[in-house]
Short mmCIF file of C-alpha atoms and ligand atoms in Angstrom, two decimals:
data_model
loop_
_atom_site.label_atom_id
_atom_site.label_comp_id
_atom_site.label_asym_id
_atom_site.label_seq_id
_atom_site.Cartn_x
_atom_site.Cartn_y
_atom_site.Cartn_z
CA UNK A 14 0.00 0.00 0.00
CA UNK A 15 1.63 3.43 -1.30
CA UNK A 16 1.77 6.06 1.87
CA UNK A 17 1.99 9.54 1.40
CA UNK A 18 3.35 12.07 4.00
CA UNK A 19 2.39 15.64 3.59
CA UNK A 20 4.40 18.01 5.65
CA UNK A 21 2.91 20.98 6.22
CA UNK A 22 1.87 23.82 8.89
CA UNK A 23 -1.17 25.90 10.25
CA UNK A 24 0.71 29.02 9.64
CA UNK A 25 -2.27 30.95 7.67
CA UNK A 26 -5.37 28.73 6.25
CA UNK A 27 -3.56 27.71 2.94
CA UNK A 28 -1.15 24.81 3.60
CA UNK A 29 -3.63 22.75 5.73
CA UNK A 30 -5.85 23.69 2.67
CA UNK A 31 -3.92 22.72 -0.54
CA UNK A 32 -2.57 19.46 1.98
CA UNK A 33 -6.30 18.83 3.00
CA UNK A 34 -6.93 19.41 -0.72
CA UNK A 35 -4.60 17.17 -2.36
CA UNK A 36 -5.62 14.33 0.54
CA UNK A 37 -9.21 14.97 -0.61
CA UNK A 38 -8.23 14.63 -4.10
CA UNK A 39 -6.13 10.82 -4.15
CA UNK A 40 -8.86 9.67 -1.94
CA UNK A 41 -10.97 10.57 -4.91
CA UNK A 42 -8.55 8.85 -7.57
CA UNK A 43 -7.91 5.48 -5.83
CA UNK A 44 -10.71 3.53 -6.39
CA UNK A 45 -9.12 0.57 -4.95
CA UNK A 46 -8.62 1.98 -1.45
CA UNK A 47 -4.24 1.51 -2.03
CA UNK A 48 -3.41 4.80 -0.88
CA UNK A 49 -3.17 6.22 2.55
CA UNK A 50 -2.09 9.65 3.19
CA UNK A 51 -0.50 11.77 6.29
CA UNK A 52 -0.76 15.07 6.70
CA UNK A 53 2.24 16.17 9.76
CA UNK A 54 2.35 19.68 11.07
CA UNK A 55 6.07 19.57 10.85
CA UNK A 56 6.00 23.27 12.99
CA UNK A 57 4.29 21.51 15.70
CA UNK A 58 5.82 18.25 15.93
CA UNK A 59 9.01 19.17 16.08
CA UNK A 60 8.52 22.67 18.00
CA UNK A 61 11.94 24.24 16.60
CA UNK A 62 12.27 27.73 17.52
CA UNK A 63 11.94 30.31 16.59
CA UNK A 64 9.53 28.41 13.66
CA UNK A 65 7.13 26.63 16.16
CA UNK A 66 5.70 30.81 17.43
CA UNK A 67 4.93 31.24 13.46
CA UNK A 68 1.40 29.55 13.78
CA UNK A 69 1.04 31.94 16.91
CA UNK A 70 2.25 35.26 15.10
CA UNK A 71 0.77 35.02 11.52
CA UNK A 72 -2.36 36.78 12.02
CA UNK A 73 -0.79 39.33 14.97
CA UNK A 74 2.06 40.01 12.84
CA UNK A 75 0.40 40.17 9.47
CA UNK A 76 -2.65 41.98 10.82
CA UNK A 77 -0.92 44.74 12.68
CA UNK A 78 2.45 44.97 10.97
CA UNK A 79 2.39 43.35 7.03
CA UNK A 80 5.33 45.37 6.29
CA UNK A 81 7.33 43.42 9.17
CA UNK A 82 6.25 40.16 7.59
CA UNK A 83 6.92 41.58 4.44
CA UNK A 84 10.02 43.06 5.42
CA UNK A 85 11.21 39.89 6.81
CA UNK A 86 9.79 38.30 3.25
CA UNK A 87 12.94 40.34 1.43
CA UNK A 88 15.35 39.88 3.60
CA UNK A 89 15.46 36.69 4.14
CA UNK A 90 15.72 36.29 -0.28
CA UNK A 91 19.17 37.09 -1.20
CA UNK A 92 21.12 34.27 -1.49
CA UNK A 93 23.95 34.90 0.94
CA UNK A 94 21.31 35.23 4.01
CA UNK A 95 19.10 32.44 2.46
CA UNK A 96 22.08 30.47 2.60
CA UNK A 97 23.44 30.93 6.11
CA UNK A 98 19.30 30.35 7.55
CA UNK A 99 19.29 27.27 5.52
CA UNK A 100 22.66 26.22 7.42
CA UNK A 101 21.25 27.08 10.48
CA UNK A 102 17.91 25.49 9.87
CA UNK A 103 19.67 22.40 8.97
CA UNK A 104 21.60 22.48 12.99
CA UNK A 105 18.95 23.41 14.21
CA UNK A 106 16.29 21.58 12.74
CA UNK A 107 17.58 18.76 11.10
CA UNK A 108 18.36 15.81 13.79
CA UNK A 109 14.43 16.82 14.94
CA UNK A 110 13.34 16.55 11.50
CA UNK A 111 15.42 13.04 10.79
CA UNK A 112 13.53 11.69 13.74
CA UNK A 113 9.99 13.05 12.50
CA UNK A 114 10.53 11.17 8.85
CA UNK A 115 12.40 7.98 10.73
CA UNK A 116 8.81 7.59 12.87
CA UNK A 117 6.73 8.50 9.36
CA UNK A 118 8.30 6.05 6.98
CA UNK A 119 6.42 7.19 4.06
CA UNK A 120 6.87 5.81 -0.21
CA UNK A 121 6.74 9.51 -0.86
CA UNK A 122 7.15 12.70 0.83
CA UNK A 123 5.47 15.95 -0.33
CA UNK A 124 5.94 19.60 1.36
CA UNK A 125 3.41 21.86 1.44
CA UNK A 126 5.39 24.74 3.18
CA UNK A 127 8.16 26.64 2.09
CA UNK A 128 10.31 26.12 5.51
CA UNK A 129 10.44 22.09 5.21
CA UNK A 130 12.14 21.95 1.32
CA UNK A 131 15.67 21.31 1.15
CA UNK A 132 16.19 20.43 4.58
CA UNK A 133 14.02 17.35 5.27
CA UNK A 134 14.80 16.58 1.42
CA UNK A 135 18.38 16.82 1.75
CA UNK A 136 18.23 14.35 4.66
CA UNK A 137 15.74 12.12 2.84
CA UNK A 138 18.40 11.59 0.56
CA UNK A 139 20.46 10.23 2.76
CA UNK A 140 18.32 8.14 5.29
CA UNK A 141 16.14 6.99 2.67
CA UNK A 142 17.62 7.68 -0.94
CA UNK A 143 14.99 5.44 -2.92
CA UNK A 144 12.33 7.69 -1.40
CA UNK A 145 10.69 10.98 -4.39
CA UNK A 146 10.85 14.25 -2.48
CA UNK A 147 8.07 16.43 -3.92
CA UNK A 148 7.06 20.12 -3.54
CA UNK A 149 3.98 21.98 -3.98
CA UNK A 150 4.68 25.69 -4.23
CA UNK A 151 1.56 27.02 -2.39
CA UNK A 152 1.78 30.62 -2.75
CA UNK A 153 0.83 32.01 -6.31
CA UNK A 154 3.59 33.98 -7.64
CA UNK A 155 6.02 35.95 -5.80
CA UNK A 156 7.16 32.86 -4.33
CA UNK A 157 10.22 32.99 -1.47
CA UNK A 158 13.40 31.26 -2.80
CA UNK A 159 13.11 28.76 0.52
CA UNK A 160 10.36 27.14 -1.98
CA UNK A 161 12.47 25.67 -4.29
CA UNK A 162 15.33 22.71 -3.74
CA UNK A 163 16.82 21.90 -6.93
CA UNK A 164 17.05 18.06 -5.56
CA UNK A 165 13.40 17.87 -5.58
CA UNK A 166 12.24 14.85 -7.77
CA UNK A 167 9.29 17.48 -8.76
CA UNK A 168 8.18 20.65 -8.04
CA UNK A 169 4.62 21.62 -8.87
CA UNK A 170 3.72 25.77 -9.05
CA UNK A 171 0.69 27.76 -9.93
CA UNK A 172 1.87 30.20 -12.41
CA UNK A 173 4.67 30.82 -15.30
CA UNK A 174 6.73 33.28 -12.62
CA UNK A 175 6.78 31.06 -10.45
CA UNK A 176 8.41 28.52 -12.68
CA UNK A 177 10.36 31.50 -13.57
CA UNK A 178 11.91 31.52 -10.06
CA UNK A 179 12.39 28.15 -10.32
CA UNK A 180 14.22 28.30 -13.07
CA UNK A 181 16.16 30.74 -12.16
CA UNK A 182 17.05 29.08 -8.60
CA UNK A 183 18.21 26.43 -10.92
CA UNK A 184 15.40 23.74 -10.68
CA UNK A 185 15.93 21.15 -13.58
CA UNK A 186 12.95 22.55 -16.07
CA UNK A 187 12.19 18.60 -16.70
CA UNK A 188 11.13 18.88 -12.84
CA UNK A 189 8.89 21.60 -12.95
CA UNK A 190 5.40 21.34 -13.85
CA UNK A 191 2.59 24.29 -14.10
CA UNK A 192 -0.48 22.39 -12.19
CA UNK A 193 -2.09 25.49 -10.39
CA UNK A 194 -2.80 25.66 -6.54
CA UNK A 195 -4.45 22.80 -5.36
CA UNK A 196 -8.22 23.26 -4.15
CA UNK A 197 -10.88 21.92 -2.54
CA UNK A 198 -11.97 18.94 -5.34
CA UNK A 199 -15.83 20.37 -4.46
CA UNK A 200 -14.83 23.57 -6.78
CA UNK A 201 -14.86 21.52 -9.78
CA UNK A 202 -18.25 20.36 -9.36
CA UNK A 203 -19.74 23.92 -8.18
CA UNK A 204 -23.49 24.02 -8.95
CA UNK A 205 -24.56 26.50 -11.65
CA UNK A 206 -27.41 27.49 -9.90
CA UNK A 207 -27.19 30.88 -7.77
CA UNK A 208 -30.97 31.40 -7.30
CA UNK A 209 -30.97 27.90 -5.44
CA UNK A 210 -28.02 28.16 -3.17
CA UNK A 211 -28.89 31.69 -2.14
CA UNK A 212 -31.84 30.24 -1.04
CA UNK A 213 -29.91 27.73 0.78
CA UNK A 214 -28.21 29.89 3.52
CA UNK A 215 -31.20 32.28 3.89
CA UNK A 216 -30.11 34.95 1.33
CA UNK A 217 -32.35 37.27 -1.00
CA UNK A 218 -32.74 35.75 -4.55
CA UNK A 219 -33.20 38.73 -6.16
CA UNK A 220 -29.99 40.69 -4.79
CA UNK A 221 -26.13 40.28 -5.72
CA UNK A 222 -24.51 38.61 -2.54
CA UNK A 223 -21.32 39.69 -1.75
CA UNK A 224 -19.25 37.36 0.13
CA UNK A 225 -16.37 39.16 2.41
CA UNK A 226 -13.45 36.84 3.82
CA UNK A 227 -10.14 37.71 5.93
CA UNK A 228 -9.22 34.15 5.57
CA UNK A 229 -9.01 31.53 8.20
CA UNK A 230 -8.25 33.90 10.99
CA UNK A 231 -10.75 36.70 9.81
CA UNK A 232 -7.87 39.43 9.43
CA UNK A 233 -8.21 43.02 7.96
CA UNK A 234 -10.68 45.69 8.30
CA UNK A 235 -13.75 43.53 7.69
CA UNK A 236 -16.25 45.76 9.45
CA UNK A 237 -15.44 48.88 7.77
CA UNK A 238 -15.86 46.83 3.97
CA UNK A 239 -18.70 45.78 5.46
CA UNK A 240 -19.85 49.34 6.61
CA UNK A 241 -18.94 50.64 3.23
CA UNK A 242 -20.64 47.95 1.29
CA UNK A 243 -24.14 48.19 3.35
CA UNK A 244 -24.17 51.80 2.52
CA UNK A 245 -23.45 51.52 -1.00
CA UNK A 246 -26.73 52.26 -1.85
CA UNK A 247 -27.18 49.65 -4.26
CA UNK A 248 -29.33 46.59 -4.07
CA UNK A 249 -26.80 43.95 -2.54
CA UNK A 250 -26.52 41.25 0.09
CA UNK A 251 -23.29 40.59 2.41
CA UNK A 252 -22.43 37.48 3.84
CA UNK A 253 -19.14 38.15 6.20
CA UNK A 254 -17.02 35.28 7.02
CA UNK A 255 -15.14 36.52 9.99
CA UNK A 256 -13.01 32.88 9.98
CA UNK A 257 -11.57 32.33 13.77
CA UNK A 258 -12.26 35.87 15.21
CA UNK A 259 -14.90 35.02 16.97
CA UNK A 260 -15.22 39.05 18.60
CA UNK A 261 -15.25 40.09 15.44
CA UNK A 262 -18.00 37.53 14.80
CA UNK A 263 -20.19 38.49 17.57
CA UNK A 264 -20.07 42.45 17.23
CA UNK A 265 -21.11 42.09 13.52
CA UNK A 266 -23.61 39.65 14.16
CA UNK A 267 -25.63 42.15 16.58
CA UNK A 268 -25.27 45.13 14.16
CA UNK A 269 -28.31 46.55 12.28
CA UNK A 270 -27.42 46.29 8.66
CA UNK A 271 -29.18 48.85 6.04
CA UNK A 272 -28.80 45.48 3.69
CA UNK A 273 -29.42 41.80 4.36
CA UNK A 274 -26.17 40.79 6.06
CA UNK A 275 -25.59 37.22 7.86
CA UNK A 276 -22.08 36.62 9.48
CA UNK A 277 -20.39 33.45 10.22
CA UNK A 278 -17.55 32.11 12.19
CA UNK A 279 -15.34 29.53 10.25
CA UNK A 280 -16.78 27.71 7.65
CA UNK A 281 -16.44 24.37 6.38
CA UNK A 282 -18.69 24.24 2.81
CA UNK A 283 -16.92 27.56 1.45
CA UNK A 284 -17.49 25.85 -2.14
CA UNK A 285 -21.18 26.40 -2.00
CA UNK A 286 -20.87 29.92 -0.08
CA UNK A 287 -18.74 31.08 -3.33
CA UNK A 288 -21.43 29.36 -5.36
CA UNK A 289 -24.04 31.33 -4.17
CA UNK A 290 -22.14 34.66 -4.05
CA UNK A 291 -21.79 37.15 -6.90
CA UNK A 292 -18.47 38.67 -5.36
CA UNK A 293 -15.86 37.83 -3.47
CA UNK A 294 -14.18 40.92 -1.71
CA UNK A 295 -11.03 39.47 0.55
CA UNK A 296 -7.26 39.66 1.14
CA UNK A 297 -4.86 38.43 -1.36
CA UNK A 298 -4.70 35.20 0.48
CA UNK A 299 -3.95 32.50 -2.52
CA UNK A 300 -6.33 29.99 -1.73
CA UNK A 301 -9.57 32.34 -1.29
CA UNK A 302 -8.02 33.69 -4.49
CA UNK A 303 -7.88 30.47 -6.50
CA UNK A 304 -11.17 29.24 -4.92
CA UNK A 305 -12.74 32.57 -5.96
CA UNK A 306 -11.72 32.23 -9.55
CA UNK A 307 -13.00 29.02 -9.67
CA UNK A 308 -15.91 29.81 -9.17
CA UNK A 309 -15.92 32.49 -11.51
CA UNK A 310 -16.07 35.41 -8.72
CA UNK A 311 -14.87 38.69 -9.81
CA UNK A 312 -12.75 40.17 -7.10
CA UNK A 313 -11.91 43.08 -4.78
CA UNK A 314 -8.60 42.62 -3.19
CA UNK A 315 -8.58 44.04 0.31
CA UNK A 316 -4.79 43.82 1.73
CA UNK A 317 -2.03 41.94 0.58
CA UNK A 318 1.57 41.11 2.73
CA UNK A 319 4.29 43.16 0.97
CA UNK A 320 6.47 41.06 -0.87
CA UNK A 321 4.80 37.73 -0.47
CA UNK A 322 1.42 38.50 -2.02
CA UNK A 323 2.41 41.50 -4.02
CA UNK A 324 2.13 39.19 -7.24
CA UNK A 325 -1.04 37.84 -6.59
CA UNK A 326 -2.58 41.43 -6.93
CA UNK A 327 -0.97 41.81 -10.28
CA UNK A 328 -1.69 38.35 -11.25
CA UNK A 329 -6.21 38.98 -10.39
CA UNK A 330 -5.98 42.77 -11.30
CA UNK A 331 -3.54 42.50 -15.06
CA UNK A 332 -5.78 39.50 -15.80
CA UNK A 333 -8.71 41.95 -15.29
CA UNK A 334 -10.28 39.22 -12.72
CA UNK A 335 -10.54 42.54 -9.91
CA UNK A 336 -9.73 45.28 -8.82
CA UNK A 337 -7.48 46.58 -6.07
CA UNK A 338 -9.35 47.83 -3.16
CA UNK A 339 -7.51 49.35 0.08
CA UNK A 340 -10.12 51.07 1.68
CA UNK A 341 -13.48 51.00 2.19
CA UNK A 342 -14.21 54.10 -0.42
CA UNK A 343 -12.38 51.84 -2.92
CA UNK A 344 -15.06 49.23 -1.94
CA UNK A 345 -17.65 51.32 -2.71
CA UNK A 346 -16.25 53.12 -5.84
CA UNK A 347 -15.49 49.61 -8.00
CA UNK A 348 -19.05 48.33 -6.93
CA UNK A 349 -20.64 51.13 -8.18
CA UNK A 350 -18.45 49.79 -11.63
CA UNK A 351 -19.86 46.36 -11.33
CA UNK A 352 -23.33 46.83 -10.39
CA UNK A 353 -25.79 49.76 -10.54
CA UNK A 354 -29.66 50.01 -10.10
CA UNK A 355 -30.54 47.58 -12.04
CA UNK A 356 -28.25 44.86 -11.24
CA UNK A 357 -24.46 44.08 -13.21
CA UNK A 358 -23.02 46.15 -15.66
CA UNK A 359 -21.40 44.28 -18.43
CA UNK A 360 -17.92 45.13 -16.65
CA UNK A 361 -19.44 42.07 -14.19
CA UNK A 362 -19.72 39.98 -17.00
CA UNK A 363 -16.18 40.61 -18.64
CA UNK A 364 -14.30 40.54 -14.94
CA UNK A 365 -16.88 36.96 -14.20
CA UNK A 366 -14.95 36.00 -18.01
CA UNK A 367 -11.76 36.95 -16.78
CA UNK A 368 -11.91 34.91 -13.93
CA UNK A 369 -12.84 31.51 -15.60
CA UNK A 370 -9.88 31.99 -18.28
CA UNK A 371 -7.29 32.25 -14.70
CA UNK A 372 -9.56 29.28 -13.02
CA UNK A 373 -7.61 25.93 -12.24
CA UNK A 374 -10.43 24.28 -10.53
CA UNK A 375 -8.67 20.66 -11.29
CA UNK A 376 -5.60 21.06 -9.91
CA UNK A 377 -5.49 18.83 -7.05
CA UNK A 378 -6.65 16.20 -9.13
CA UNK A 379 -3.62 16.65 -11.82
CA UNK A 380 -1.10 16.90 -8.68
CA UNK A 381 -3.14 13.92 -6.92
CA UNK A 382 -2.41 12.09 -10.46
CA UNK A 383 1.37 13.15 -10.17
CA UNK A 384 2.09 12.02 -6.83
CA UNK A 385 -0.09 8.48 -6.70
CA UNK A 386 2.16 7.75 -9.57
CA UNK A 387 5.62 8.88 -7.91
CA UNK A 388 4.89 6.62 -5.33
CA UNK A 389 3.55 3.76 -6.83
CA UNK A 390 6.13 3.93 -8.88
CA UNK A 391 8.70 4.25 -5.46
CA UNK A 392 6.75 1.01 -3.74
CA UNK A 393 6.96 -1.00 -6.72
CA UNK A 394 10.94 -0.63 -7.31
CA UNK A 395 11.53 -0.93 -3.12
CA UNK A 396 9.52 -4.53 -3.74
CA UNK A 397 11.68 -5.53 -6.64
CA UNK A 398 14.87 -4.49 -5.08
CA UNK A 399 13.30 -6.55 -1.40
CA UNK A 400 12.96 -9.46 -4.08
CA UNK A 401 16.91 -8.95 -5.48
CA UNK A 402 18.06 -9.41 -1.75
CA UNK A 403 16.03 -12.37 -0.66
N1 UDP B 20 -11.28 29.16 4.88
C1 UDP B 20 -12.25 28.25 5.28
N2 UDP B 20 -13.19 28.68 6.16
C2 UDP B 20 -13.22 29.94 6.65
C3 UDP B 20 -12.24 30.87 6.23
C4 UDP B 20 -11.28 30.44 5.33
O1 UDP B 20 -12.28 27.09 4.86
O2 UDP B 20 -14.10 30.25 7.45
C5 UDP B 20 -10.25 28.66 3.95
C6 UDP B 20 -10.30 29.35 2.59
O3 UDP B 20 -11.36 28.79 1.82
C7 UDP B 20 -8.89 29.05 2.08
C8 UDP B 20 -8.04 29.09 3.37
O4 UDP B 20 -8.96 28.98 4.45
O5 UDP B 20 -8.83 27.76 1.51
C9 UDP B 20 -7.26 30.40 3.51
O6 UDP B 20 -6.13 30.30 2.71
P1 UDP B 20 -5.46 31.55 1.99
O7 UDP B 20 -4.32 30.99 1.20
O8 UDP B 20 -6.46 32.32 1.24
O9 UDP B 20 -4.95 32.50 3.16
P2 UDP B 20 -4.01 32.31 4.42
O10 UDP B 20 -4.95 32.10 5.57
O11 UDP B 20 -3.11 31.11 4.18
O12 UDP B 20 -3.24 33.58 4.51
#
């Protein structure tokens, strides 16, 4: 039976998500039940400081001060200080991390997270050479060099800069592959039917619904979009997803709202939320991003984390997907672009366009395909060489 470790980290909603995703996705593929897959919090299992306060200081640190996080995004790129962190990692981190894959014997091993590349692959290679190393780049663009190992047996990325950086980083091109970000498998299947799955979580039928996300740990200045958006004067509905932030949760919930507005805490079926909604209006978080176009959302970018997410924004806003909006004016200004009166303008219907042509709604499937078949392909050559021995 081929087994699959993931290693990835609850820093941000997006590697559990693309991990949970491409878990979702084998189990899907393997009709014959063969396949069993891990997913290991490598942060939290091993607890190697400082790494194991990153799930702790993500949303602080990216809430409060993005240009710290961001700032700590470029300096940690050039290659002489990437170098000497990757050294240090490796003391640091490495006899931990030897111990985690010794008790997680896997047929492949796949990161999700840029801080567990080259240094659990490096030492892969030498407690368990016959074993693939994989990566799957889970940011969107402006990807940090501590993505890419150029010993990885594959590395899978979501767009052509990305590869770019690869390249550049000198990846073998033969070992990169364009896949896109691996989503929930439900956004392939979304049902085409808006009316119906408004009516599904209470909403008006007859009214755009806007749906407003500061991904998994509801970050940003949700209340004031929201503000902006319920006195827009236009005939919408808001559905706020205020993630984890459960005060945040609680004070919008007992607002009065000039429009029909329900808020929720985290959500589990965000496939059939984006379904019903007409908008999606969040931070440049990759996965909301991907799972937006998907489901053919035009977008309003809210925030973004210098240097990390930077590209993103380009990547929705050049592709004419959405539209950059800071503040809560902004909010209101490029809704009054999208809808008026009467309902969408036929800017909605060319951004709603643009979105489908970005839209890699099958991408955990292709990766699923890609990494089934790596280890398969390991098993079957660690039974022939068992049969060599005997
Ligand atoms: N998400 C969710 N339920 C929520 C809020 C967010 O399932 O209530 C998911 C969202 O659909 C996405 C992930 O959390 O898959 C957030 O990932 P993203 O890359 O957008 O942002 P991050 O949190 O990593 O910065």
């Amino acid at each position: 039976m081929p087994h699959i470790l993931i290693l990835m980290s609850d820093t941000g909603g997006g590697h559990r998500a693309a991990a949970e995703a491409i878990q979702h996705a084998i189990g899907r593929l393997d009709d014959k039940n063969e396949f069993t897959v891990e997913l290991l919090d490598f942060i939290k299992e091993t607890a190697i400081p400082p790494w194991d306060r990153l799930g702790r200081i993500y949303k602080p640190a990216v809430d409060h001060a993005s240009w710290l996080w961001g700032a700590g995004f470029k300096a940690t790129s050039p290659w002489p200080i990437r170098k000497s962190l990757t050294a240090l990692n490796a003391t640091v981190a490495g006899p931990k991390m030897m111990r985690l894959l010794r008790k997680h014997p896997a047929d492949l091993v796949v990161s999700v997270h840029p801080l567990s590349t080259s240094v659990p692959g490096r030492i892969l290679r030498r407690i368990r050479p016959e074993v693939p190393f994989v990566i799957v780049v889970t940011d969107l663009v402006t990807t940090h060099p501590f993505w890419y190992w150029k010993g990885a047996d594959a590395t899978y990325v979501a767009s052509e800069e990305a590869r770019d950086r690869a390249l550049r980083l000198g990846v073998p091109a033969s070992k990169i592959e364009i896949t896109g970000l691996p989503i929930d498998v439900r956004f392939q299947e979304l049902p085409d039917r808006k009316e119906e799955m408004k009516r599904e979580y209470g909403m008006p039928t007859d009214r755009a619904m806007l749906l407003l996300i500061g991904g998994g740990e509801g970050m940003g200045n949700l209340e004031g979009f929201a503000r902006a958006i319920a006195s827009s004067g236009l005939p919408l509905s808001l559905m706020v997803v205020a993630g984890r932030n459960e005060k945040l949760r609680r004070r919008l919930s007992t607002t009065a709202w000039e429009i029909p507005v329900q808020v929720t805490g985290f959500v589990r079926d965000m496939p059939r939320r984006m379904a019903a909604a007409d908008v999606l209006i969040t931070k440049a978080g990759p996965g909301t991003l991907c799972e937006g176009l998907a489901a053919r959302l035009p977008i309003f970018i809210t925030g973004f984390i210098p240097g990390q997410e930077e590209g993103n924004v380009r990547w929705i806003t050049e592709n004419n997907a959405g539209r950059l909006t800071l503040t809560p004016d902004d909010v209101t200004i490029a809704l009054h672009g999208l809808f008026d009166k009467k309902g969408p303008t036929p800017l909605y219907d060319d951004a709603q366009e643009a979105a489908a042509r970005l839209a890699r709604p099958e991408a955990a499937i292709t990766v699923a395909e890609r990494l089934m078949a790596l280890a398969s392909g390991a098993l079957t050559r660690k039974q022939d060489n068992g049969k060599h021995e005997k």
